[in-house]
Short mmCIF file of C-alpha atoms in Angstrom, two decimals:
data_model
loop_
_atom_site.label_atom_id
_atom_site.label_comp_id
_atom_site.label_asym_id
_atom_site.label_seq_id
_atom_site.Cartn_x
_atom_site.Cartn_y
_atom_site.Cartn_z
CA UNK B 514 0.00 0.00 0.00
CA UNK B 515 3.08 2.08 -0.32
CA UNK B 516 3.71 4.59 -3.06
CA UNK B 517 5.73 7.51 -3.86
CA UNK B 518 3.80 10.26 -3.66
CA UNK B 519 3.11 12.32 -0.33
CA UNK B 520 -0.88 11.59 -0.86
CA UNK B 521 -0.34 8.18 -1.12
CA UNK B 522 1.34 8.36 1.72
CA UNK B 523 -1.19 10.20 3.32
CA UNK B 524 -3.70 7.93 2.88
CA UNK B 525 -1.68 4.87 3.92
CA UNK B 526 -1.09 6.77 7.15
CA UNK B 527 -4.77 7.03 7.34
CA UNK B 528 -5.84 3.21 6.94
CA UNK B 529 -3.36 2.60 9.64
CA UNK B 530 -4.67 5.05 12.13
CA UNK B 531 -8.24 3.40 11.13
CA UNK B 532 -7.20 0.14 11.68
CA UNK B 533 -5.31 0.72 14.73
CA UNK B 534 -8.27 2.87 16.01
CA UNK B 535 -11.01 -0.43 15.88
CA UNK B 536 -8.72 -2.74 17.17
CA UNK B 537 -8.25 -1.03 20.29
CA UNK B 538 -12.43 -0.16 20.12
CA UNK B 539 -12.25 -3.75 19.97
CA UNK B 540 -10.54 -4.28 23.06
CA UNK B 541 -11.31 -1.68 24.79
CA UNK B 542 -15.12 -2.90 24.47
CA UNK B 543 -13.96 -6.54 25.48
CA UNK B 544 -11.94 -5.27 28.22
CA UNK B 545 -15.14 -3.58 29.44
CA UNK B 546 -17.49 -7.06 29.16
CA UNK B 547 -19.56 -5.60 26.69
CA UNK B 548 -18.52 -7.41 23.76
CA UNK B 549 -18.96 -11.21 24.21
CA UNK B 550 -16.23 -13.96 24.17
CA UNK B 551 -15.97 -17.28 22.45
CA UNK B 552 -13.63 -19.01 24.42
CA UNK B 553 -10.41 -18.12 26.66
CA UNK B 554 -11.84 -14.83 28.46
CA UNK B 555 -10.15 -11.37 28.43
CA UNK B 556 -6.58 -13.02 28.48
CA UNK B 557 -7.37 -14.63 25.40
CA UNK B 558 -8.91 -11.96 23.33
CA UNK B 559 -5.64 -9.47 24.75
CA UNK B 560 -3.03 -12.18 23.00
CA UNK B 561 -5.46 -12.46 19.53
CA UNK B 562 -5.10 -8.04 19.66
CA UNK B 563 -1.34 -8.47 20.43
CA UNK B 564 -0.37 -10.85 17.14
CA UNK B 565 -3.04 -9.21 14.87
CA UNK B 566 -1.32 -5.57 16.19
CA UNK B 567 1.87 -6.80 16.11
CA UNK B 568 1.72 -8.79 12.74
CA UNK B 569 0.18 -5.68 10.90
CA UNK B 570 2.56 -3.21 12.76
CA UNK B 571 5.56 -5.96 11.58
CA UNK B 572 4.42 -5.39 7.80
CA UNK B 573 3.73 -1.50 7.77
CA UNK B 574 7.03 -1.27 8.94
CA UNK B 575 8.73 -3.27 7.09
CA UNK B 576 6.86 -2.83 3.63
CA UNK B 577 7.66 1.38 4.10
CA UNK B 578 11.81 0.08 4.84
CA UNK B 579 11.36 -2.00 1.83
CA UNK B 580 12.58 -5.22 3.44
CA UNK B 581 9.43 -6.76 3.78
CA UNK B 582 10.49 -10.24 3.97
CA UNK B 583 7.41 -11.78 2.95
CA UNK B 584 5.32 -10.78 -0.40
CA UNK B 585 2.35 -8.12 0.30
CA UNK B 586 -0.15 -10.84 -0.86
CA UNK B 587 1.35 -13.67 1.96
CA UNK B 588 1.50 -10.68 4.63
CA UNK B 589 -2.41 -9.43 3.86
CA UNK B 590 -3.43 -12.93 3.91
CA UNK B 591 -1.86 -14.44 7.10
CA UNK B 592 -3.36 -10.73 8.49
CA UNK B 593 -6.75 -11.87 7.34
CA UNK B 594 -6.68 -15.55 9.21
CA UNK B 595 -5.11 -13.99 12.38
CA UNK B 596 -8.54 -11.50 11.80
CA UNK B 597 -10.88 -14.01 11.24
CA UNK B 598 -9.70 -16.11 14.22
CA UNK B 599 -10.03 -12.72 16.52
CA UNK B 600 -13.43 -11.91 15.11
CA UNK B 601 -14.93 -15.21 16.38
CA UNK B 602 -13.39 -15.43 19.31
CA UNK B 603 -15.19 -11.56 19.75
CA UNK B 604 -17.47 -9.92 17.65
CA UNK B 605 -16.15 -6.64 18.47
CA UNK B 606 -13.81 -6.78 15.77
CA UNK B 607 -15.83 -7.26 13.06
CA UNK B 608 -15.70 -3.78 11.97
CA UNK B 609 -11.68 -4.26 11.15
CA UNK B 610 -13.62 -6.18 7.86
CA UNK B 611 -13.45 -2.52 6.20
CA UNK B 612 -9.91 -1.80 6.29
CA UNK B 613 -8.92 -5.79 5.55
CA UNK B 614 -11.09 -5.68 2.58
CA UNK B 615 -9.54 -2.46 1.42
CA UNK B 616 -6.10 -4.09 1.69
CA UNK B 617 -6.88 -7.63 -0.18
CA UNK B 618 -8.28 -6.23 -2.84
CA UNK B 619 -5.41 -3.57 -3.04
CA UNK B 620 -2.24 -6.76 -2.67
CA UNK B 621 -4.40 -9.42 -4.09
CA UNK B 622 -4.76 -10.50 -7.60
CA UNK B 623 -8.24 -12.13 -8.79
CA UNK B 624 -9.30 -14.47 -8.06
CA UNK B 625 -7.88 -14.47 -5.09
CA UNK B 626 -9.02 -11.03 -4.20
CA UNK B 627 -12.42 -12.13 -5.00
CA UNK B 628 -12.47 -15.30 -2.82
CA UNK B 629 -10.55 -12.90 0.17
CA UNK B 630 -13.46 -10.37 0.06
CA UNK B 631 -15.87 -13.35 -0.12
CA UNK B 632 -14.49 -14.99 3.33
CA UNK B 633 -14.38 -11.55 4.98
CA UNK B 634 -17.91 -11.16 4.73
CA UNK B 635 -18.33 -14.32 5.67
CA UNK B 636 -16.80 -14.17 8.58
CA UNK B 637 -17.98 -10.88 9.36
CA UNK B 638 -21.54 -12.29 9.33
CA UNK B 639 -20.61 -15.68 10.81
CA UNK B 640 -18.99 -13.93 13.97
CA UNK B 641 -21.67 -11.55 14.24
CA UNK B 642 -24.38 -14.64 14.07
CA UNK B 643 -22.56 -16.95 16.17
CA UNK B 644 -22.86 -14.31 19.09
CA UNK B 645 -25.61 -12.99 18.20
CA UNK B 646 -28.25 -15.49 16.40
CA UNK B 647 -31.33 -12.70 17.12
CA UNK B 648 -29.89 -10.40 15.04
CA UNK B 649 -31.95 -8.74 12.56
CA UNK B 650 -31.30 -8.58 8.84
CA UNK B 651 -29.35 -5.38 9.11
CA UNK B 652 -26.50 -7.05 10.33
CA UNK B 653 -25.64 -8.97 7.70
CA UNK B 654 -26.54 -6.45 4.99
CA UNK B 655 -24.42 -4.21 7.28
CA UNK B 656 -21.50 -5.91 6.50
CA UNK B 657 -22.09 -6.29 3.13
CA UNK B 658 -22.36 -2.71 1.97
CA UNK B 659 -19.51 -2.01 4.13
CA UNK B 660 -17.18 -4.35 2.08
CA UNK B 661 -18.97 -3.50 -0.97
CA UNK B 662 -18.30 0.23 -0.38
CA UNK B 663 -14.25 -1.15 0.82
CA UNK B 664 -13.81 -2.82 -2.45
CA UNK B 665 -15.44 0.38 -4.69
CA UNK B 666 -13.18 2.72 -2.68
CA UNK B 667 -9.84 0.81 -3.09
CA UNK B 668 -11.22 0.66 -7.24
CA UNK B 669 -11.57 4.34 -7.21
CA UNK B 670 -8.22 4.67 -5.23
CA UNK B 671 -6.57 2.64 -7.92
CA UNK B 672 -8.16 4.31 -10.93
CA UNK B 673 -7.12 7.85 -9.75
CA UNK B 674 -3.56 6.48 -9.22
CA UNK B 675 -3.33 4.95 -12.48
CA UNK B 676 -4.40 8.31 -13.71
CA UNK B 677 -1.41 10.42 -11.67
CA UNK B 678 0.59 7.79 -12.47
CA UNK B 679 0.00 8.59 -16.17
CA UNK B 680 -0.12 12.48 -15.54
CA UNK B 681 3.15 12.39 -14.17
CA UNK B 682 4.16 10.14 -17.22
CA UNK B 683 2.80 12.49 -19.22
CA UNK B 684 4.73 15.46 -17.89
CA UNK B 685 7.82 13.90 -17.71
CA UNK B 686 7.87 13.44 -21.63
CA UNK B 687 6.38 16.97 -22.33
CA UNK B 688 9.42 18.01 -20.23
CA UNK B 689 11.94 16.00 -21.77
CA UNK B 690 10.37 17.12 -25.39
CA UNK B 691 10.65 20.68 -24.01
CA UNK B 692 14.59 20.25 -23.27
CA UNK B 693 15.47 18.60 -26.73
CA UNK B 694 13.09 21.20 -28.38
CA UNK B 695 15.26 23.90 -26.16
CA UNK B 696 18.46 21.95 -26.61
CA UNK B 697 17.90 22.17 -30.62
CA UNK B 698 16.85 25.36 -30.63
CA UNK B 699 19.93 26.49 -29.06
CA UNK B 700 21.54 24.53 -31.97
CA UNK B 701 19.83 26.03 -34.36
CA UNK B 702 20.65 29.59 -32.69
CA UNK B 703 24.29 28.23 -32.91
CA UNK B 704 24.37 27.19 -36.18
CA UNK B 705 22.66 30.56 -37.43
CA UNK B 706 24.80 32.80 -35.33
CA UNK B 707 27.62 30.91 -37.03
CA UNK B 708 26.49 31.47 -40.24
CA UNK B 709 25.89 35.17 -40.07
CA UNK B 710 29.20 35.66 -38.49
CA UNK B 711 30.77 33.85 -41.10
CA UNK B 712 28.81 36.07 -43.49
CA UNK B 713 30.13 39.23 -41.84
CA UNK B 714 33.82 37.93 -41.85
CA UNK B 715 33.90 36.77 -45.56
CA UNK B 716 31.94 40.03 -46.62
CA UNK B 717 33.99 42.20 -44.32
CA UNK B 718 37.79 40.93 -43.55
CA UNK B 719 37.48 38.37 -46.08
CA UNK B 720 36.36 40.06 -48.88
CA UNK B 721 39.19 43.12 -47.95
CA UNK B 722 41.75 40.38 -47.11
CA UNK B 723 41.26 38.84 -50.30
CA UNK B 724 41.78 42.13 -51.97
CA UNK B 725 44.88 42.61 -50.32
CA UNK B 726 46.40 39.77 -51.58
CA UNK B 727 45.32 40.42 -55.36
CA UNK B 728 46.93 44.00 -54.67
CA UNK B 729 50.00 42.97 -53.45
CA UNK B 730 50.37 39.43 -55.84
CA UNK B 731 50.10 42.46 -58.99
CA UNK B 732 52.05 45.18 -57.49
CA UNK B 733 55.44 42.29 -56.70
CA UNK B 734 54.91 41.38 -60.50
CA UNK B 735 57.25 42.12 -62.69
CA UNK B 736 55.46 43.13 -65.55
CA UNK B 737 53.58 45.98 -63.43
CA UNK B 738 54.65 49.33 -63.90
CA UNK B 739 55.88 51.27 -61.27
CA UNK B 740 53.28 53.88 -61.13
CA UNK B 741 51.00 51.07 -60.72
CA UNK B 742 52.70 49.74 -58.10
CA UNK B 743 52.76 52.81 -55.95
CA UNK B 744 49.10 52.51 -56.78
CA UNK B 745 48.40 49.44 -55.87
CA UNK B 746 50.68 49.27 -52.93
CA UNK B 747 48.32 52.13 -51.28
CA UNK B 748 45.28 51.07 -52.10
CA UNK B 749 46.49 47.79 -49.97
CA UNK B 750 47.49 50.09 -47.17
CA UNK B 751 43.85 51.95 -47.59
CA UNK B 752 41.43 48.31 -47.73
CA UNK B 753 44.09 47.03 -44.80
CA UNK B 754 42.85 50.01 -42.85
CA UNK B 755 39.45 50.01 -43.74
CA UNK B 756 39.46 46.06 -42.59
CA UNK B 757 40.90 46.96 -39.02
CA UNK B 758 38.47 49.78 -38.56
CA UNK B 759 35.37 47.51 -40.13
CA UNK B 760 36.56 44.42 -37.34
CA UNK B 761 37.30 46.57 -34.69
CA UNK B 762 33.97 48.24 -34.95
CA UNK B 763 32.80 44.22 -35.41
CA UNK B 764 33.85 42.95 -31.90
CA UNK B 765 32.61 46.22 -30.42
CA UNK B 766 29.32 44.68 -31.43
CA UNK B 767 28.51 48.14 -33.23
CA UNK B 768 25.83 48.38 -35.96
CA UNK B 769 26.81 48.24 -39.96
CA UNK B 770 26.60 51.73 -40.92
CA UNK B 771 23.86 53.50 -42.98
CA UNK B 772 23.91 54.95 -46.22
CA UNK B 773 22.24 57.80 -47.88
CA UNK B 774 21.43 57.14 -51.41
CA UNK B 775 24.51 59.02 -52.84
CA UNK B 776 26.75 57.09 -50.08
CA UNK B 777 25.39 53.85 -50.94
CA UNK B 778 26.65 54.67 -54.63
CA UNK B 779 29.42 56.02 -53.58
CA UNK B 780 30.31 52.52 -51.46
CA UNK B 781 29.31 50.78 -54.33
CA UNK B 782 31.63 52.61 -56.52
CA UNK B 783 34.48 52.20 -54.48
CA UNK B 784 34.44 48.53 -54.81
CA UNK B 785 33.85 49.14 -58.78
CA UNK B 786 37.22 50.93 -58.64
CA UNK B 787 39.09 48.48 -56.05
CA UNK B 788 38.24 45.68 -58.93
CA UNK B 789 39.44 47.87 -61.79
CA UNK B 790 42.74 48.52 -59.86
CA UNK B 791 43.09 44.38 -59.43
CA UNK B 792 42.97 44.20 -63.26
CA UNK B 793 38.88 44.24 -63.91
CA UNK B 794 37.74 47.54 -65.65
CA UNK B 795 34.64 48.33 -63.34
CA UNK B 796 31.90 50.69 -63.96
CA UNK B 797 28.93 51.27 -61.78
CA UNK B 798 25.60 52.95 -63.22
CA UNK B 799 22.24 53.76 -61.69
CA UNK B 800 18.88 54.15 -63.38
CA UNK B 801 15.71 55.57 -61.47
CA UNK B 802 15.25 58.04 -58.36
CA UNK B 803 17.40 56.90 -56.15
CA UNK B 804 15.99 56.83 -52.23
CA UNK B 805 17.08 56.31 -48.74
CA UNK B 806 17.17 52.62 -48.19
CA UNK B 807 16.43 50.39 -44.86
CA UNK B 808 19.33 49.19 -43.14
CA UNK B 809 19.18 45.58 -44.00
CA UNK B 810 18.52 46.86 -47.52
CA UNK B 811 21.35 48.97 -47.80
CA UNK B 812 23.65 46.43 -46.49
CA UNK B 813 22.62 43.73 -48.51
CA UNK B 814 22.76 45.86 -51.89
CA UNK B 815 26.38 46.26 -50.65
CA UNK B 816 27.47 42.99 -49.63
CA UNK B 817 25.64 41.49 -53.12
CA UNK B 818 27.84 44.11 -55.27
CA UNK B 819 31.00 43.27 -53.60
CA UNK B 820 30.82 39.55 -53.52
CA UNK B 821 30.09 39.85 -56.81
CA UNK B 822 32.65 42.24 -57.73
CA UNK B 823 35.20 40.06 -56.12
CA UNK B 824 33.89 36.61 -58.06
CA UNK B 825 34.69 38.40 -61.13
CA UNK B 826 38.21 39.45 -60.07
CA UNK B 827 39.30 36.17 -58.21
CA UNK B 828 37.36 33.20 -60.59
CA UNK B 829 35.72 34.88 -63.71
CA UNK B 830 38.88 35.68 -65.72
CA UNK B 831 36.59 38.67 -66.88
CA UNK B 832 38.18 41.47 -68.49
CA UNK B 833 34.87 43.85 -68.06
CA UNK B 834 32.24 44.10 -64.95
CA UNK B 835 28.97 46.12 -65.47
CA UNK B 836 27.34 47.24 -62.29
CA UNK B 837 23.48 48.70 -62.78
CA UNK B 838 21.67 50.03 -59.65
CA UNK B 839 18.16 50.37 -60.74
CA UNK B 840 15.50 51.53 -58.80
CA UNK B 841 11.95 51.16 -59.05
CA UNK B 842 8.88 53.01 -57.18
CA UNK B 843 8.71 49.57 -54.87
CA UNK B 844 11.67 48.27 -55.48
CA UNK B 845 15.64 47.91 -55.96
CA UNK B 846 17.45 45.62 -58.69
CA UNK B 847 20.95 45.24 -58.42
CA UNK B 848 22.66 43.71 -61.64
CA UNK B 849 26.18 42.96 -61.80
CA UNK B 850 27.30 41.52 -65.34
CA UNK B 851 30.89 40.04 -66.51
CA UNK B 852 31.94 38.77 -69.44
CA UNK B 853 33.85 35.97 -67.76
CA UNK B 854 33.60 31.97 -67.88
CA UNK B 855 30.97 31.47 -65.61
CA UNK B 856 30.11 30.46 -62.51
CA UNK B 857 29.04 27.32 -62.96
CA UNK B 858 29.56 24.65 -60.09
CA UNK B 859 30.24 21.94 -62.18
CA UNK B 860 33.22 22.96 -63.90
CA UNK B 861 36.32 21.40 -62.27
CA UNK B 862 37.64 25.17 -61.96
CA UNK B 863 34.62 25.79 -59.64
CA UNK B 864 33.45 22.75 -57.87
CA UNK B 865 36.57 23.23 -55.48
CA UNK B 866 35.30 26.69 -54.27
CA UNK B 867 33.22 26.46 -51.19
CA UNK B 868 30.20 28.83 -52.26
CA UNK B 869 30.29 30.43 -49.10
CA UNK B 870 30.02 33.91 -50.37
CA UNK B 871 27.17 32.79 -52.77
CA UNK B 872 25.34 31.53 -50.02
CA UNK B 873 26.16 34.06 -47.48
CA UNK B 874 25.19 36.64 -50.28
CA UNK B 875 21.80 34.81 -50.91
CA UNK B 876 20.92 34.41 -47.16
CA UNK B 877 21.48 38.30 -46.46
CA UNK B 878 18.99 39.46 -49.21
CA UNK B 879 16.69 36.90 -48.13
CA UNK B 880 16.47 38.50 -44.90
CA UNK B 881 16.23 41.42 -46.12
CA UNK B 882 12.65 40.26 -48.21
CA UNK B 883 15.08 40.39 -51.37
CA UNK B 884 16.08 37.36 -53.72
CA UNK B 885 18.98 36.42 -55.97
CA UNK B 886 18.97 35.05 -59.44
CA UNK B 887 22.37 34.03 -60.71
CA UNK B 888 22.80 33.27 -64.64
CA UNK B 889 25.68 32.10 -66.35
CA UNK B 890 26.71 30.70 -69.61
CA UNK B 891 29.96 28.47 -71.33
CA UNK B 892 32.22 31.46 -72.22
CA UNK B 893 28.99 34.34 -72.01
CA UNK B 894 29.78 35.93 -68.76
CA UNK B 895 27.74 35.80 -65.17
CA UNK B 896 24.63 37.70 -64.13
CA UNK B 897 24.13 38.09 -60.61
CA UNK B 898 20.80 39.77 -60.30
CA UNK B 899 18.90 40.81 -56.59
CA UNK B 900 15.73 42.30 -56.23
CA UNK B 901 14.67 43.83 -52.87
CA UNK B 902 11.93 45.93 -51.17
CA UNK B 903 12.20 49.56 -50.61
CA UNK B 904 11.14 49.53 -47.43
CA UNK B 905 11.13 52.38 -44.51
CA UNK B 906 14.67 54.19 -43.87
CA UNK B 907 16.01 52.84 -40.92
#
């Protein structure tokens, strides 16, 4: 009759208090001669309380240690003999039939439950006849309700424990599926911050370390001239400086900057000219109005026209880049146009390049409510095109 939980507990402490409670009524109505005796007198009726008391007491005990040495079905059922010897030896302890028939049909399996409720009631009649033969209907349908009523309440008992027992089943998954779902979401938040860092390190320090290195590879050749070397040579110094500034302002956590519409050309341009220094005549037109931009709009326009700009240096073998801002009373197109080899994954030249920028690229417009087209053909060139919203200035 022991379970985990405190109300089980509870209740257990109950039905010992209860049974407790009518064996001493028992006695204490023997004790006083107004309960008859069978056989043996007082002294006899004391020793039957003592080894039903002591025998139940034994098993409580034990059973709540958990070194019951006995199963719960042998203990309840030795308990019931011991009872039903007690009961007709006085018929003041009939009423400890409640409580027994609470506990065999709680340790005891059917049939043997069945045939343990059956003899309690028989003996709780038999022992109330045998003193008693003038009783009057009552007490034996008494008896009978009252076990009746034991066996429904231990049913009930068991139902509503089956049903914690299955609530607390219950909530144990939905807390374990909360954790995963937390633990993968925390993934996921991993994984994403991940990405977008990488995005701002290949668009930002990447992208200018990468120019570097084209700078410095053309300025140490041989067949540059030396005005184009001073060129070059500064315009390293200049994107170096521009990186530091760009990644200190990076692990400050500080905001990409915004651009006015002539800024964002302006930007734009500069990367147009950084290309046509590496070897890549540039040139950057815009068509339409041109309006303030949101910040994510801006940016992406930005990013978009430099990775693109620095495909075409490092992997088109271009020898012309056409940039075209256009803008549109909703929107923004972005076209950047080479007349290199392509990009196209499957050529061996390609398939070793990660596609990080590509992807990076594509992920920022999307965010931005943009997308990104890219077209290419064997020996025509690449078109990178994005499309975004004009959306409010940020």
């Amino acid at each position: 009759m022991t379970l985990e939980r405190h109300a089980d507990r509870y209740a257990e402490g109950g039905g010992h208090v209860l049974f407790l409670a009518l064996l001493l009524v028992g006695l204490a109505q023997t004790m006083a001669g107004t309960a008859p005796i069978a056989v043996g007198g007082k002294a006899a009726v004391f020793v039957g309380v003592a080894v039903v008391a002591g025998w139940y007491a034994y098993g409580a005990i034990a059973k709540a240690r958990g070194d019951l040495r006995v199963s719960p079905a042998v203990w309840v059922s030795i308990l019931t003999a011991l009872w039903v010897m007690l009961a007709f030896l006085c018929p003041a302890f009939v009423w400890i039939a409640f409580v027994l028939a609470m506990l065999c049909w709680h340790f005891l399996r059917a049939p043997a439950s069945v045939i343990a409720e059956l003899v309690i009631a028989g003996t709780s009649i038999g022992a109330t006849l045998l003193h008693n033969p003038s009783v009057a209907v009552g007490g034996i349908i008494g008896p009978t309700i009252g076990i009746a009523t034991a066996v429904a309440v231990t049913g009930i008992y068991h139902r509503i424990s089956q049903m914690v027992d299955e609530r607390d089943a219950l909530v144990d998954d939905l807390i374990t599926t909360r954790e995963l779902l937390a633990q993968k979401e925390r993934q996921a938040g991993v994984l994403a911050e991940r990405e977008r860092l990488g995005g701002e390190i290949h668009d930002g320090t990447g992208q200018s370390l990468a120019s570097i290195i084209l700078l410095l590879r053309s300025a140490t050749s041989p067949d540059t001239s030396e005005d184009q070397r001073e060129v070059q040579v500064q315009t390293a110094l200049d994107t170096a400086q521009a990186a530091l500034t760009e990644s200190r302002r990076f692990l400050l956590g500080l905001d990409a900057p915004t651009f006015a519409p002539a800024q964002l050309t302006e930007a734009v341009e500069a990367h147009a000219v950084r290309a046509t220094e590496l070897g890549v005549p540039a040139e950057v037109q815009v068509h339409g109005t041109a309006v303030a931009l949101g910040t994510d709009t801006a940016n992406a326009l930005l990013r978009a026209a430099q990775e693109a700009l620095t495909n075409a240096v490092k992997h088109s073998r271009a020898t012309q880049v056409r940039v075209t801002i256009t803008y549109l009373p909703d929107e923004v197109h972005l076209d950047v146009v080479d007349n290199g080899i392509g990009l196209d994954p499957s050529r061996p030249s390609n398939s070793g390049r990660s596609g990080f920028g590509l992807r990076a690229m594509k992920n920022r417009v999307s965010e931005a409510g943009g997308s990104v087209s890219i077209e290419f053909s064997d020996g025509g060139g690449t078109t990178v095109h994005a499309q975004l919203p004009i959306g409010s200035a940020a």
